[in-house]
PDB file of C-alpha atoms in Angstrom:
ATOM      1  CA  MET A   1       0.000   0.000   0.000  1.00 56.00           C
ATOM      2  CA  ASN A   2       1.140   3.521  -0.761  1.00 57.00           C
ATOM      3  CA  PRO A   3       2.735   5.033   2.375  1.00 57.00           C
ATOM      4  CA  ARG A   4       0.863   8.315   1.846  1.00 59.00           C
ATOM      5  CA  ARG A   5      -2.433   6.506   1.611  1.00 58.00           C
ATOM      6  CA  LEU A   6      -1.599   4.489   4.719  1.00 53.00           C
ATOM      7  CA  ASN A   7      -0.790   7.658   6.641  1.00 58.00           C
ATOM      8  CA  LYS A   8      -4.047   9.203   5.463  1.00 55.00           C
ATOM      9  CA  ILE A   9      -6.040   6.191   6.677  1.00 55.00           C
ATOM     10  CA  GLN A  10      -4.245   6.258  10.018  1.00 58.00           C
ATOM     11  CA  SER A  11      -4.944   9.985  10.395  1.00 58.00           C
ATOM     12  CA  SER A  12      -8.622   9.459   9.612  1.00 58.00           C
ATOM     13  CA  PHE A  13      -8.812   6.660  12.164  1.00 52.00           C
ATOM     14  CA  VAL A  14      -7.245   8.858  14.834  1.00 54.00           C
ATOM     15  CA  LEU A  15      -9.824  11.568  14.126  1.00 57.00           C
ATOM     16  CA  LEU A  16     -12.714   9.111  14.263  1.00 58.00           C
ATOM     17  CA  VAL A  17     -11.763   7.653  17.648  1.00 57.00           C
ATOM     18  CA  PRO A  18     -12.823  10.738  19.671  1.00 61.00           C
ATOM     19  CA  PHE A  19     -16.087  10.821  17.728  1.00 60.00           C
ATOM     20  CA  PHE A  20     -16.926   7.227  18.625  1.00 59.00           C
ATOM     21  CA  VAL A  21     -15.941   7.880  22.257  1.00 52.00           C
ATOM     22  CA  LEU A  22     -18.366  10.820  22.378  1.00 60.00           C
ATOM     23  CA  VAL A  23     -21.134   8.688  20.875  1.00 51.00           C
ATOM     24  CA  VAL A  24     -20.587   5.986  23.520  1.00 51.00           C
ATOM     25  CA  LEU A  25     -20.535   8.550  26.363  1.00 53.00           C
ATOM     26  CA  PHE A  26     -23.679  10.242  25.062  1.00 50.00           C
ATOM     27  CA  THR A  27     -25.478   6.913  24.851  1.00 50.00           C
ATOM     28  CA  TYR A  28     -24.357   5.909  28.345  1.00 49.00           C
ATOM     29  CA  CYS A  29     -25.271   9.219  29.989  1.00 50.00           C
ATOM     30  CA  TYR A  30     -28.496  10.116  28.224  1.00 46.00           C
ATOM     31  CA  TRP A  31     -30.211   6.877  27.312  1.00 44.00           C
ATOM     32  CA  ASP A  32     -32.469   5.448  29.984  1.00 44.00           C
ATOM     33  CA  ASN A  33     -35.251   2.885  29.844  1.00 45.00           C
ATOM     34  CA  ASP A  34     -34.888   2.709  26.047  1.00 42.00           C
ATOM     35  CA  LEU A  35     -36.004   6.321  25.710  1.00 43.00           C
ATOM     36  CA  PRO A  36     -33.900   9.150  24.261  1.00 44.00           C
ATOM     37  CA  TYR A  37     -32.921  11.962  26.589  1.00 44.00           C
ATOM     38  CA  PHE A  38     -35.449  14.490  25.321  1.00 47.00           C
ATOM     39  CA  GLN A  39     -38.266  12.062  26.227  1.00 48.00           C
ATOM     40  CA  ARG A  40     -36.873  10.988  29.575  1.00 77.00           C
ATOM     41  CA  ASP A  41     -38.260  12.245  32.877  1.00 89.00           C
ATOM     42  CA  PRO A  42     -35.212  13.017  35.071  1.00 91.00           C
ATOM     43  CA  PHE A  43     -37.301  12.129  38.120  1.00 94.00           C
ATOM     44  CA  VAL A  44     -38.380   8.718  36.849  1.00 94.00           C
ATOM     45  CA  LYS A  45     -36.306   6.794  39.414  1.00 96.00           C
ATOM     46  CA  VAL A  46     -37.356   8.841  42.448  1.00 97.00           C
ATOM     47  CA  LYS A  47     -41.030   8.989  41.500  1.00 96.00           C
ATOM     48  CA  LYS A  48     -41.330   5.245  41.980  1.00 97.00           C
ATOM     49  CA  TYR A  49     -40.770   5.899  45.691  1.00 98.00           C
ATOM     50  CA  ALA A  50     -43.474   8.592  45.865  1.00 97.00           C
ATOM     51  CA  PRO A  51     -46.190   6.283  47.320  1.00 98.00           C
ATOM     52  CA  LEU A  52     -43.882   5.112  50.107  1.00 98.00           C
ATOM     53  CA  ILE A  53     -42.695   8.653  50.842  1.00 98.00           C
ATOM     54  CA  HIS A  54     -46.309   9.838  50.959  1.00 98.00           C
ATOM     55  CA  MET A  55     -47.271   6.988  53.275  1.00 98.00           C
ATOM     56  CA  GLU A  56     -44.415   7.697  55.694  1.00 98.00           C
ATOM     57  CA  LEU A  57     -45.148  11.417  55.756  1.00 98.00           C
ATOM     58  CA  ALA A  58     -48.849  10.712  56.354  1.00 98.00           C
ATOM     59  CA  LYS A  59     -47.923   9.085  59.671  1.00 97.00           C
ATOM     60  CA  TYR A  60     -46.991  12.567  60.870  1.00 98.00           C
ATOM     61  CA  HIS A  61     -49.697  14.424  58.892  1.00 98.00           C
ATOM     62  CA  LEU A  62     -46.986  15.872  56.646  1.00 98.00           C
ATOM     63  CA  GLU A  63     -48.008  14.326  53.334  1.00 97.00           C
ATOM     64  CA  LYS A  64     -48.143  17.779  51.688  1.00 97.00           C
ATOM     65  CA  TYR A  65     -44.340  17.669  51.752  1.00 98.00           C
ATOM     66  CA  THR A  66     -44.174  14.651  49.439  1.00 97.00           C
ATOM     67  CA  PRO A  67     -42.833  16.707  46.478  1.00 96.00           C
ATOM     68  CA  ILE A  68     -40.182  18.190  48.785  1.00 97.00           C
ATOM     69  CA  LEU A  69     -38.952  14.744  49.832  1.00 98.00           C
ATOM     70  CA  ILE A  70     -38.915  13.603  46.201  1.00 98.00           C
ATOM     71  CA  ALA A  71     -36.768  16.639  45.356  1.00 98.00           C
ATOM     72  CA  LEU A  72     -34.498  15.858  48.318  1.00 98.00           C
ATOM     73  CA  MET A  73     -34.068  12.258  47.175  1.00 98.00           C
ATOM     74  CA  GLN A  74     -33.279  13.446  43.660  1.00 97.00           C
ATOM     75  CA  GLN A  75     -30.446  15.542  45.046  1.00 97.00           C
ATOM     76  CA  GLU A  76     -29.219  12.827  47.395  1.00 97.00           C
ATOM     77  CA  SER A  77     -29.137   9.839  45.054  1.00 97.00           C
ATOM     78  CA  HIS A  78     -31.372  10.265  41.965  1.00 97.00           C
ATOM     79  CA  GLY A  79     -33.295   7.336  43.446  1.00 97.00           C
ATOM     80  CA  LYS A  80     -30.369   4.923  43.169  1.00 97.00           C
ATOM     81  CA  GLY A  81     -28.866   2.504  45.681  1.00 97.00           C
ATOM     82  CA  GLY A  82     -30.031   0.986  48.946  1.00 98.00           C
ATOM     83  CA  ASP A  83     -30.040   4.317  50.776  1.00 98.00           C
ATOM     84  CA  PRO A  84     -31.758   6.689  48.336  1.00 98.00           C
ATOM     85  CA  MET A  85     -32.476   9.261  51.046  1.00 98.00           C
ATOM     86  CA  GLN A  86     -28.860   9.057  52.277  1.00 97.00           C
ATOM     87  CA  SER A  87     -30.237   8.584  55.788  1.00 97.00           C
ATOM     88  CA  SER A  88     -27.345   6.624  57.278  1.00 97.00           C
ATOM     89  CA  GLU A  89     -25.434   9.645  58.534  1.00 93.00           C
ATOM     90  CA  SER A  90     -28.534  11.108  60.203  1.00 94.00           C
ATOM     91  CA  ILE A  91     -28.453   8.202  62.680  1.00 95.00           C
ATOM     92  CA  GLY A  92     -24.705   8.262  63.164  1.00 92.00           C
ATOM     93  CA  LEU A  93     -23.738   5.582  60.642  1.00 95.00           C
ATOM     94  CA  PRO A  94     -21.169   5.808  57.846  1.00 94.00           C
ATOM     95  CA  PRO A  95     -22.554   6.823  54.423  1.00 93.00           C
ATOM     96  CA  ASN A  96     -24.587   4.143  52.614  1.00 95.00           C
ATOM     97  CA  SER A  97     -24.699   1.829  55.641  1.00 97.00           C
ATOM     98  CA  ILE A  98     -28.437   1.383  55.064  1.00 98.00           C
ATOM     99  CA  LYS A  99     -29.112  -1.137  52.308  1.00 97.00           C
ATOM    100  CA  ASP A 100     -32.925  -1.167  52.269  1.00 98.00           C
ATOM    101  CA  PRO A 101     -34.683   1.723  50.451  1.00 98.00           C
ATOM    102  CA  ASN A 102     -37.743   1.296  52.673  1.00 98.00           C
ATOM    103  CA  GLU A 103     -35.646   1.795  55.799  1.00 98.00           C
ATOM    104  CA  SER A 104     -33.840   4.703  54.156  1.00 98.00           C
ATOM    105  CA  ILE A 105     -37.141   6.467  53.475  1.00 98.00           C
ATOM    106  CA  GLN A 106     -38.501   5.779  56.960  1.00 98.00           C
ATOM    107  CA  ILE A 107     -35.428   7.281  58.594  1.00 98.00           C
ATOM    108  CA  GLY A 108     -35.197  10.100  56.042  1.00 98.00           C
ATOM    109  CA  VAL A 109     -38.786  11.136  56.735  1.00 98.00           C
ATOM    110  CA  LYS A 110     -38.137  11.094  60.492  1.00 98.00           C
ATOM    111  CA  HIS A 111     -35.051  13.245  59.967  1.00 98.00           C
ATOM    112  CA  PHE A 112     -37.019  15.682  57.828  1.00 98.00           C
ATOM    113  CA  ARG A 113     -39.799  15.849  60.421  1.00 98.00           C
ATOM    114  CA  LYS A 114     -37.248  16.574  63.138  1.00 98.00           C
ATOM    115  CA  ILE A 115     -35.589  19.454  61.310  1.00 98.00           C
ATOM    116  CA  LEU A 116     -38.949  20.797  60.084  1.00 98.00           C
ATOM    117  CA  THR A 117     -40.371  20.912  63.605  1.00 98.00           C
ATOM    118  CA  TYR A 118     -37.220  22.408  65.065  1.00 98.00           C
ATOM    119  CA  GLY A 119     -36.887  24.920  62.259  1.00 98.00           C
ATOM    120  CA  GLN A 120     -40.453  26.115  62.784  1.00 98.00           C
ATOM    121  CA  GLU A 121     -39.792  26.483  66.510  1.00 98.00           C
ATOM    122  CA  LYS A 122     -36.685  28.550  65.756  1.00 98.00           C
ATOM    123  CA  GLN A 123     -38.641  30.560  63.155  1.00 98.00           C
ATOM    124  CA  VAL A 124     -36.132  30.129  60.351  1.00 98.00           C
ATOM    125  CA  ASP A 125     -37.115  30.148  56.676  1.00 98.00           C
ATOM    126  CA  PHE A 126     -37.847  26.974  54.743  1.00 98.00           C
ATOM    127  CA  GLU A 127     -34.583  27.208  52.771  1.00 98.00           C
ATOM    128  CA  THR A 128     -32.763  26.798  56.087  1.00 98.00           C
ATOM    129  CA  ILE A 129     -34.763  23.655  56.836  1.00 98.00           C
ATOM    130  CA  ILE A 130     -33.871  22.197  53.454  1.00 98.00           C
ATOM    131  CA  GLN A 131     -30.199  23.050  53.984  1.00 98.00           C
ATOM    132  CA  ALA A 132     -30.354  21.435  57.442  1.00 98.00           C
ATOM    133  CA  TYR A 133     -31.284  18.107  55.853  1.00 98.00           C
ATOM    134  CA  ASN A 134     -27.743  18.165  54.506  1.00 97.00           C
ATOM    135  CA  MET A 135     -25.890  20.045  57.251  1.00 97.00           C
ATOM    136  CA  GLY A 136     -27.753  18.882  60.321  1.00 96.00           C
ATOM    137  CA  ILE A 137     -29.860  20.560  62.966  1.00 97.00           C
ATOM    138  CA  GLY A 138     -26.935  22.693  64.121  1.00 98.00           C
ATOM    139  CA  TYR A 139     -27.309  24.760  60.967  1.00 98.00           C
ATOM    140  CA  ILE A 140     -30.777  25.811  62.103  1.00 98.00           C
ATOM    141  CA  ASN A 141     -29.321  27.167  65.334  1.00 98.00           C
ATOM    142  CA  TYR A 142     -26.614  28.990  63.400  1.00 98.00           C
ATOM    143  CA  VAL A 143     -29.078  30.660  61.037  1.00 98.00           C
ATOM    144  CA  ALA A 144     -31.428  31.527  63.910  1.00 98.00           C
ATOM    145  CA  GLU A 145     -28.532  33.402  65.504  1.00 98.00           C
ATOM    146  CA  HIS A 146     -27.774  35.229  62.239  1.00 98.00           C
ATOM    147  CA  GLY A 147     -31.085  36.643  61.086  1.00 98.00           C
ATOM    148  CA  GLY A 148     -33.225  33.539  60.558  1.00 98.00           C
ATOM    149  CA  LYS A 149     -32.828  33.363  56.777  1.00 98.00           C
ATOM    150  CA  HIS A 150     -30.615  31.007  54.813  1.00 98.00           C
ATOM    151  CA  ARG A 151     -27.867  32.478  52.689  1.00 98.00           C
ATOM    152  CA  GLU A 152     -25.077  30.671  50.906  1.00 97.00           C
ATOM    153  CA  GLU A 153     -22.563  32.765  52.847  1.00 98.00           C
ATOM    154  CA  LEU A 154     -23.996  31.447  56.125  1.00 98.00           C
ATOM    155  CA  ALA A 155     -23.805  27.871  54.868  1.00 98.00           C
ATOM    156  CA  LYS A 156     -20.172  28.410  53.902  1.00 98.00           C
ATOM    157  CA  ASP A 157     -19.355  29.930  57.300  1.00 98.00           C
ATOM    158  CA  PHE A 158     -21.065  27.059  59.101  1.00 98.00           C
ATOM    159  CA  SER A 159     -19.178  24.543  56.973  1.00 98.00           C
ATOM    160  CA  LEU A 160     -15.848  26.149  57.841  1.00 98.00           C
ATOM    161  CA  LEU A 161     -16.722  26.092  61.543  1.00 97.00           C
ATOM    162  CA  GLN A 162     -17.366  22.349  61.405  1.00 97.00           C
ATOM    163  CA  VAL A 163     -14.127  21.778  59.482  1.00 97.00           C
ATOM    164  CA  GLN A 164     -12.205  23.726  62.112  1.00 96.00           C
ATOM    165  CA  LYS A 165     -13.765  21.621  64.880  1.00 95.00           C
ATOM    166  CA  HIS A 166     -13.055  18.290  63.155  1.00 95.00           C
ATOM    167  CA  PRO A 167     -10.351  18.827  60.498  1.00 94.00           C
ATOM    168  CA  LYS A 168      -9.497  15.139  60.245  1.00 92.00           C
ATOM    169  CA  ILE A 169     -13.088  14.074  59.719  1.00 91.00           C
ATOM    170  CA  TYR A 170     -14.138  16.807  57.308  1.00 93.00           C
ATOM    171  CA  ALA A 171     -11.301  16.985  54.845  1.00 91.00           C
ATOM    172  CA  CYS A 172     -11.436  17.381  51.094  1.00 90.00           C
ATOM    173  CA  LYS A 173      -8.899  18.058  48.391  1.00 86.00           C
ATOM    174  CA  LYS A 174      -8.608  21.178  46.311  1.00 84.00           C
ATOM    175  CA  ARG A 175      -9.389  20.278  42.703  1.00 78.00           C
ATOM    176  CA  LEU A 176      -9.559  22.130  39.431  1.00 68.00           C
ATOM    177  CA  PHE A 177     -13.203  21.258  38.768  1.00 69.00           C
ATOM    178  CA  LYS A 178     -16.206  20.749  41.083  1.00 69.00           C
ATOM    179  CA  SER A 179     -14.187  21.326  44.235  1.00 76.00           C
ATOM    180  CA  ARG A 180     -15.956  22.329  47.441  1.00 86.00           C
ATOM    181  CA  TYR A 181     -12.644  23.030  49.168  1.00 92.00           C
ATOM    182  CA  PRO A 182     -12.260  24.529  51.776  1.00 94.00           C
ATOM    183  CA  TYR A 183     -15.965  24.030  52.607  1.00 96.00           C
ATOM    184  CA  CYS A 184     -15.542  20.325  53.243  1.00 96.00           C
ATOM    185  CA  TYR A 185     -18.522  19.902  55.585  1.00 96.00           C
ATOM    186  CA  GLY A 186     -21.768  19.407  53.728  1.00 96.00           C
ATOM    187  CA  ASP A 187     -22.819  21.097  50.501  1.00 96.00           C
ATOM    188  CA  TYR A 188     -23.247  24.845  50.963  1.00 97.00           C
ATOM    189  CA  SER A 189     -25.385  25.050  47.784  1.00 97.00           C
ATOM    190  CA  TYR A 190     -27.685  22.185  48.780  1.00 98.00           C
ATOM    191  CA  SER A 191     -30.793  24.301  49.371  1.00 98.00           C
ATOM    192  CA  GLU A 192     -30.434  25.984  45.989  1.00 97.00           C
ATOM    193  CA  LYS A 193     -30.067  22.630  44.228  1.00 97.00           C
ATOM    194  CA  VAL A 194     -33.106  21.131  45.956  1.00 98.00           C
ATOM    195  CA  THR A 195     -35.156  24.232  45.159  1.00 97.00           C
ATOM    196  CA  LYS A 196     -34.278  23.785  41.481  1.00 97.00           C
ATOM    197  CA  ASN A 197     -35.393  20.150  41.753  1.00 97.00           C
ATOM    198  CA  ILE A 198     -38.699  21.269  43.274  1.00 96.00           C
ATOM    199  CA  ASN A 199     -39.289  23.732  40.423  1.00 95.00           C
ATOM    200  CA  SER A 200     -38.343  21.131  37.784  1.00 93.00           C
ATOM    201  CA  LEU A 201     -40.574  18.528  39.420  1.00 90.00           C
ATOM    202  CA  THR A 202     -43.500  20.963  39.481  1.00 85.00           C
ATOM    203  CA  ALA A 203     -42.964  21.787  35.804  1.00 84.00           C
ATOM    204  CA  SER A 204     -42.741  18.106  34.808  1.00 77.00           C
ATOM    205  CA  ASN A 205     -46.046  17.347  36.548  1.00 75.00           C
ATOM    206  CA  LYS A 206     -48.011  20.012  34.681  1.00 68.00           C
TER     207      LYS A 206
END
């Protein structure tokens, strides 16, 4: 074979490889349940837990918060795994210790009820209560002492305080992309993300 032609074929092959890699990644990331991305409901996995979430909330007469818990689960796990509500840490266990989704939801609902009740007593806004699902009940106290309304700056300050108290436990590395360093305790933007989920969920149900 002509060397020039061989080089041309090799060059074309090299150019095609990234294209095929992109096709594979697109298929992997955006194809679910045999439906293309533009037809897929991003909440399809969490919605299957809606009846159980509603039932657990109804035990405490809080069933009106079902969409909120669905939005929380979406942020926590997208409905995947044995602990879709990421409830393990709320009872002092390591992450993903719970392996039963039913147990995860039961404990997650109890945790939500606890922070909701306490947040109402402390007269903080609902964004603070949502953020406290991620950062714990101590965040409610912190916000109550600083005006009663959640702000990302307060969440960052609270995160740094927890890191300073337990630097070995709450440690994270500084990275070029998607780094939360030095705010290694919790997710300071959690409330904003859940609120976006709530709005998206409301829009998808219309």
